[in-house]
Amino acid sequence: MKFVSTAIILWAGALVSAGTPAGATAQRGGPPPAAGTGEALFAANCAFCHGRDATGGASGPDLTDSPLVNADVNGDKMLPVIRSGRPEKGMPPFAALPESDIRKIVEYVHARKTDVDTSPGRRRKVSAEDISTGSVASGRAYFDGNCATCHKPSGDLAGVASKYRGLALMQRMLYPTAGNAASPAEGGERRKPEAVSVTVTLASGQTVTGTLTYRDEFNVAFTDASGRPRSFSTSAVKVAVRDPLQAHADLLAKYTDADIHNLVAFLQTLK
Amino acid sequence: MRSWHLAAAIAVAAVPALALAQAGQGIDGSAILKPAKDSWPTYHGDYSGRRNSPLTQITPDNVKNLGLAWVFATGRNDQIKASPILVDGVMYLSTPDHVWAVDARTGRQLWHYANPENKAFHIGHRGVAVYKDLVYLTTPDCYLVALNAADGTVKWRTKIADASKGYWSTNAPLLVKGHLLVGVSGDFDNLPGILQSFDPEHGDLQWVFHTTGEPGKTKPGDAMGGQMWMTGTYDPDLNLVYVGTGNPTPVLNGGARPGPNLWTVSIVALNPDTGKLAWGFQATPHDTHDWDASEVPVLVDAPFNGTPRKLLMQASRNGYFFVLDRITGKNLLTKPFAAVNWATGVDANGSPIPNPDKDPARDGRLVAPNEGGGTNYRSPSFDPATGLFIVSAVDGYGIYFFKPEYGDYGWAGADYGVYSKGMLRALDYQTGQVTWEHDLYGGGGGAGVLTTASGVLFTGDSNGNALALRTRDGSTLWHSATGRMGSPPITYELDGRQYVVMGGNSSLYAFVLPQ
């Protein structure tokens, strides 16, 4: 958890009670899958978008909850899609993969779906349709009044709805972190777009700036402009931290649920 | 302050069992009534749950000189979440499926017990219980194991619940007179909430208390759940045990279980001899956010609005601080101590009134606290000298989803954390006002709190620092980078020296003043 800004997302489950675990599926530790298995082929070819356990990732949907997979019998629906891809949705073709490998991937996805479907008490899935209840016009108005100081629909947010779907888009909108940028199983992505900047002023008056690694009561650590890790005792220097995400944190106490759904509806138009 | 050469002091976890210097007499329930200063004989240290020690050798003035006495590395990956238990110079430390006996003077391992491998849920372990010459461990696969304190061999093993149905256990049992009170967990399934009392000598079942109705006597629409997975507290004069109860199931589908769902998310007062309910107070009627009221029910005798009273205080997972009269269960104070947005007011009983608009919904609802709660299992502390109730608080938000397609079994919904910030908060027990707060620099504390009669407070922050603060104002007196603390600190005096023992990641660190 050292990617943090001064505000860390508490991954529900990291500290959560014994009575009530959290986190959709426990991350599986242990050795990597044996080469050539469906799991290994899926990890190599599909996990980047669909998540290591096929329950959805940065840009690909949850395959255990997919109508296509549900309708598939022995690859009759999945094989053609994997071969040709879905260019309109950003999925590349996997024409070079031998059919035997694709069939192993199909079997693996079905096994994952069975796992999820036979865990009746576990957490359920949220689909993109579930959260599409807001008004685009109201969302645009809210955006113009509250978000436009930092964000531009035609600039930094252009195409955001193609990068993040459904729940991931909603989570990123509320508070973007490495954790909800991609499925945690992939280790997430570095938070470059929202890096927290820090400036340290030494007793001599000299300043050093960089990208925050962590800050606590006693030390501040960051990567300086040359890419070198630096740390200083907070008692010896002046520390100024600029967290661009603070505005997101401040909004949480102000949003109505309608505001959130309207904003999501507006962001979903930014394909 | 990083001058400790920790590696030099690491106790290698492969020392053969040493004969104890003196034959241990162990303890029975009477020894927990007035714990000796060289012991920490039960999860909270005593029956009150105050985690406030009378020891005064370490003071606000000299705590800056604390140094390392020893380190015990479990050698495992699990973060230590248990309270160490100390009797007769031997410290017992547990993680799921494991107990280590450690010499409290040196940190050297005396023995190690490993429960057979099992597939049950290994989320954490709170600690062991001790009675005479036995040490008790609950296991993830729901056994109560009695170990011989001398060498860690198994004296008996008894099944406390059916793990194949979805029960598991993390519980540190509570010994009250001739009763060993044991709780279980499990809310991925619709299970009856049970607290059981076992005979500590032989492991025979004495009684069962059900929070949500006895199996076979429930009807459709009744809530299940309400597991009592945390260690309760006990008032010997009133002969009442106080236990916090867990959330109802199905967890996020409130429509399947209309009404308040008694006695889930409650504090219940029970007669330890019979398991009969004396009274109950519900922290959240009809919970739909997984906010167990399992947190420590802290017992304090103190004036309230000018009248001396027998009080019970709880900083509850739902973000509210409650003060009750523990004779009757009558509510005296209800006040938020962390970010909350889910209640429309407080009812006549003193329970917050849930806002139905914050129930989980198909398109999601932004709710504070998040699932982890305004606080969680980590122990608070009550300091009688200042009247402060000190709790590791979290201001957090989550989004909660429910649709009928999720059904009415187990979790029956989805929720995700959005953002959280951890603060140590000191509350005035008579008003609930925050007297001071100390930034933990992260998403949540994770560490319990210990206070001492000299005015020092021990806890940990979010970044792996053990902290000593001045109880009166929360100012920092000392710190050491031991790794993230997931356990409550303990303190004791041996050979005239006061030790403070704190977990950091998967190791245990003992600090003393220089001789």
PDB file of C-alpha atoms in Angstrom, chain A residues 18-19 122, chain B residues 118-122 139-143 159-170 182-196 208-215 224-229 249 409:
ATOM      1  CA  ALA A  18     -13.600 -11.246  11.268  1.00  0.00           C
ATOM      2  CA  GLY A  19     -17.346 -11.186  11.246  1.00  0.00           C
ATOM      3  CA  ARG A 122     -20.691 -14.256  -2.035  1.00  0.00           C
TER       4      ARG A 122
ATOM      5  CA  ASN B 118      -8.147 -26.556   6.748  1.00  0.00           C
ATOM      6  CA  LYS B 119     -10.010 -24.626   4.082  1.00  0.00           C
ATOM      7  CA  ALA B 120     -12.013 -22.368   6.395  1.00  0.00           C
ATOM      8  CA  PHE B 121     -11.766 -18.601   6.286  1.00  0.00           C
ATOM      9  CA  HIS B 122      -8.412 -17.365   7.676  1.00  0.00           C
ATOM     10  CA  THR B 139      -9.789 -22.275  14.953  1.00  0.00           C
ATOM     11  CA  PRO B 140     -10.983 -21.131  11.521  1.00  0.00           C
ATOM     12  CA  ASP B 141     -12.674 -24.522  11.058  1.00  0.00           C
ATOM     13  CA  CYS B 142     -14.640 -24.002  14.275  1.00  0.00           C
ATOM     14  CA  TYR B 143     -12.937 -26.137  16.891  1.00  0.00           C
ATOM     15  CA  LYS B 159     -16.349 -28.814  17.564  1.00  0.00           C
ATOM     16  CA  ILE B 160     -18.146 -25.520  18.224  1.00  0.00           C
ATOM     17  CA  ALA B 161     -19.960 -25.067  14.889  1.00  0.00           C
ATOM     18  CA  ASP B 162     -20.272 -26.613  11.443  1.00  0.00           C
ATOM     19  CA  ALA B 163     -17.647 -24.993   9.219  1.00  0.00           C
ATOM     20  CA  SER B 164     -19.125 -26.729   6.163  1.00  0.00           C
ATOM     21  CA  LYS B 165     -22.251 -24.568   6.586  1.00  0.00           C
ATOM     22  CA  GLY B 166     -20.189 -21.369   6.521  1.00  0.00           C
ATOM     23  CA  TYR B 167     -19.275 -20.759  10.147  1.00  0.00           C
ATOM     24  CA  TRP B 168     -15.691 -19.874  11.061  1.00  0.00           C
ATOM     25  CA  SER B 169     -14.115 -18.509  14.226  1.00  0.00           C
ATOM     26  CA  THR B 170     -11.549 -15.877  15.123  1.00  0.00           C
ATOM     27  CA  VAL B 182     -17.019 -18.670  22.666  1.00  0.00           C
ATOM     28  CA  GLY B 183     -18.314 -16.819  19.630  1.00  0.00           C
ATOM     29  CA  VAL B 184     -18.225 -17.618  15.924  1.00  0.00           C
ATOM     30  CA  SER B 185     -18.444 -15.707  12.633  1.00  0.00           C
ATOM     31  CA  GLY B 186     -20.047 -16.244   9.250  1.00  0.00           C
ATOM     32  CA  ASP B 187     -22.145 -14.012   7.066  1.00  0.00           C
ATOM     33  CA  PHE B 188     -21.759 -15.380   3.572  1.00  0.00           C
ATOM     34  CA  ASP B 189     -24.552 -17.733   4.623  1.00  0.00           C
ATOM     35  CA  ASN B 190     -27.854 -17.401   6.460  1.00  0.00           C
ATOM     36  CA  LEU B 191     -26.875 -18.870   9.830  1.00  0.00           C
ATOM     37  CA  PRO B 192     -28.287 -18.556  13.348  1.00  0.00           C
ATOM     38  CA  GLY B 193     -26.228 -16.234  15.583  1.00  0.00           C
ATOM     39  CA  ILE B 194     -24.804 -18.232  18.472  1.00  0.00           C
ATOM     40  CA  LEU B 195     -22.756 -17.567  21.591  1.00  0.00           C
ATOM     41  CA  GLN B 196     -21.881 -20.753  23.460  1.00  0.00           C
ATOM     42  CA  VAL B 208     -26.278 -21.444  23.849  1.00  0.00           C
ATOM     43  CA  PHE B 209     -27.576 -17.902  23.395  1.00  0.00           C
ATOM     44  CA  HIS B 210     -29.275 -17.210  20.041  1.00  0.00           C
ATOM     45  CA  THR B 211     -29.446 -13.635  18.743  1.00  0.00           C
ATOM     46  CA  THR B 212     -31.824 -14.370  15.885  1.00  0.00           C
ATOM     47  CA  GLY B 213     -34.020 -17.189  17.057  1.00  0.00           C
ATOM     48  CA  GLU B 214     -33.390 -20.870  17.537  1.00  0.00           C
ATOM     49  CA  PRO B 215     -33.108 -23.134  14.509  1.00  0.00           C
ATOM     50  CA  MET B 224     -30.458 -14.667  10.443  1.00  0.00           C
ATOM     51  CA  GLY B 225     -26.933 -13.741  11.546  1.00  0.00           C
ATOM     52  CA  GLY B 226     -26.024 -11.564  14.486  1.00  0.00           C
ATOM     53  CA  GLN B 227     -22.802 -13.456  15.201  1.00  0.00           C
ATOM     54  CA  MET B 228     -20.880 -12.580  18.363  1.00  0.00           C
ATOM     55  CA  TRP B 229     -17.329 -12.771  17.045  1.00  0.00           C
ATOM     56  CA  THR B 249     -28.206 -11.801   6.989  1.00  0.00           C
ATOM     57  CA  TYR B 409     -28.906 -15.555   0.580  1.00  0.00           C
TER      58      TYR B 409
END
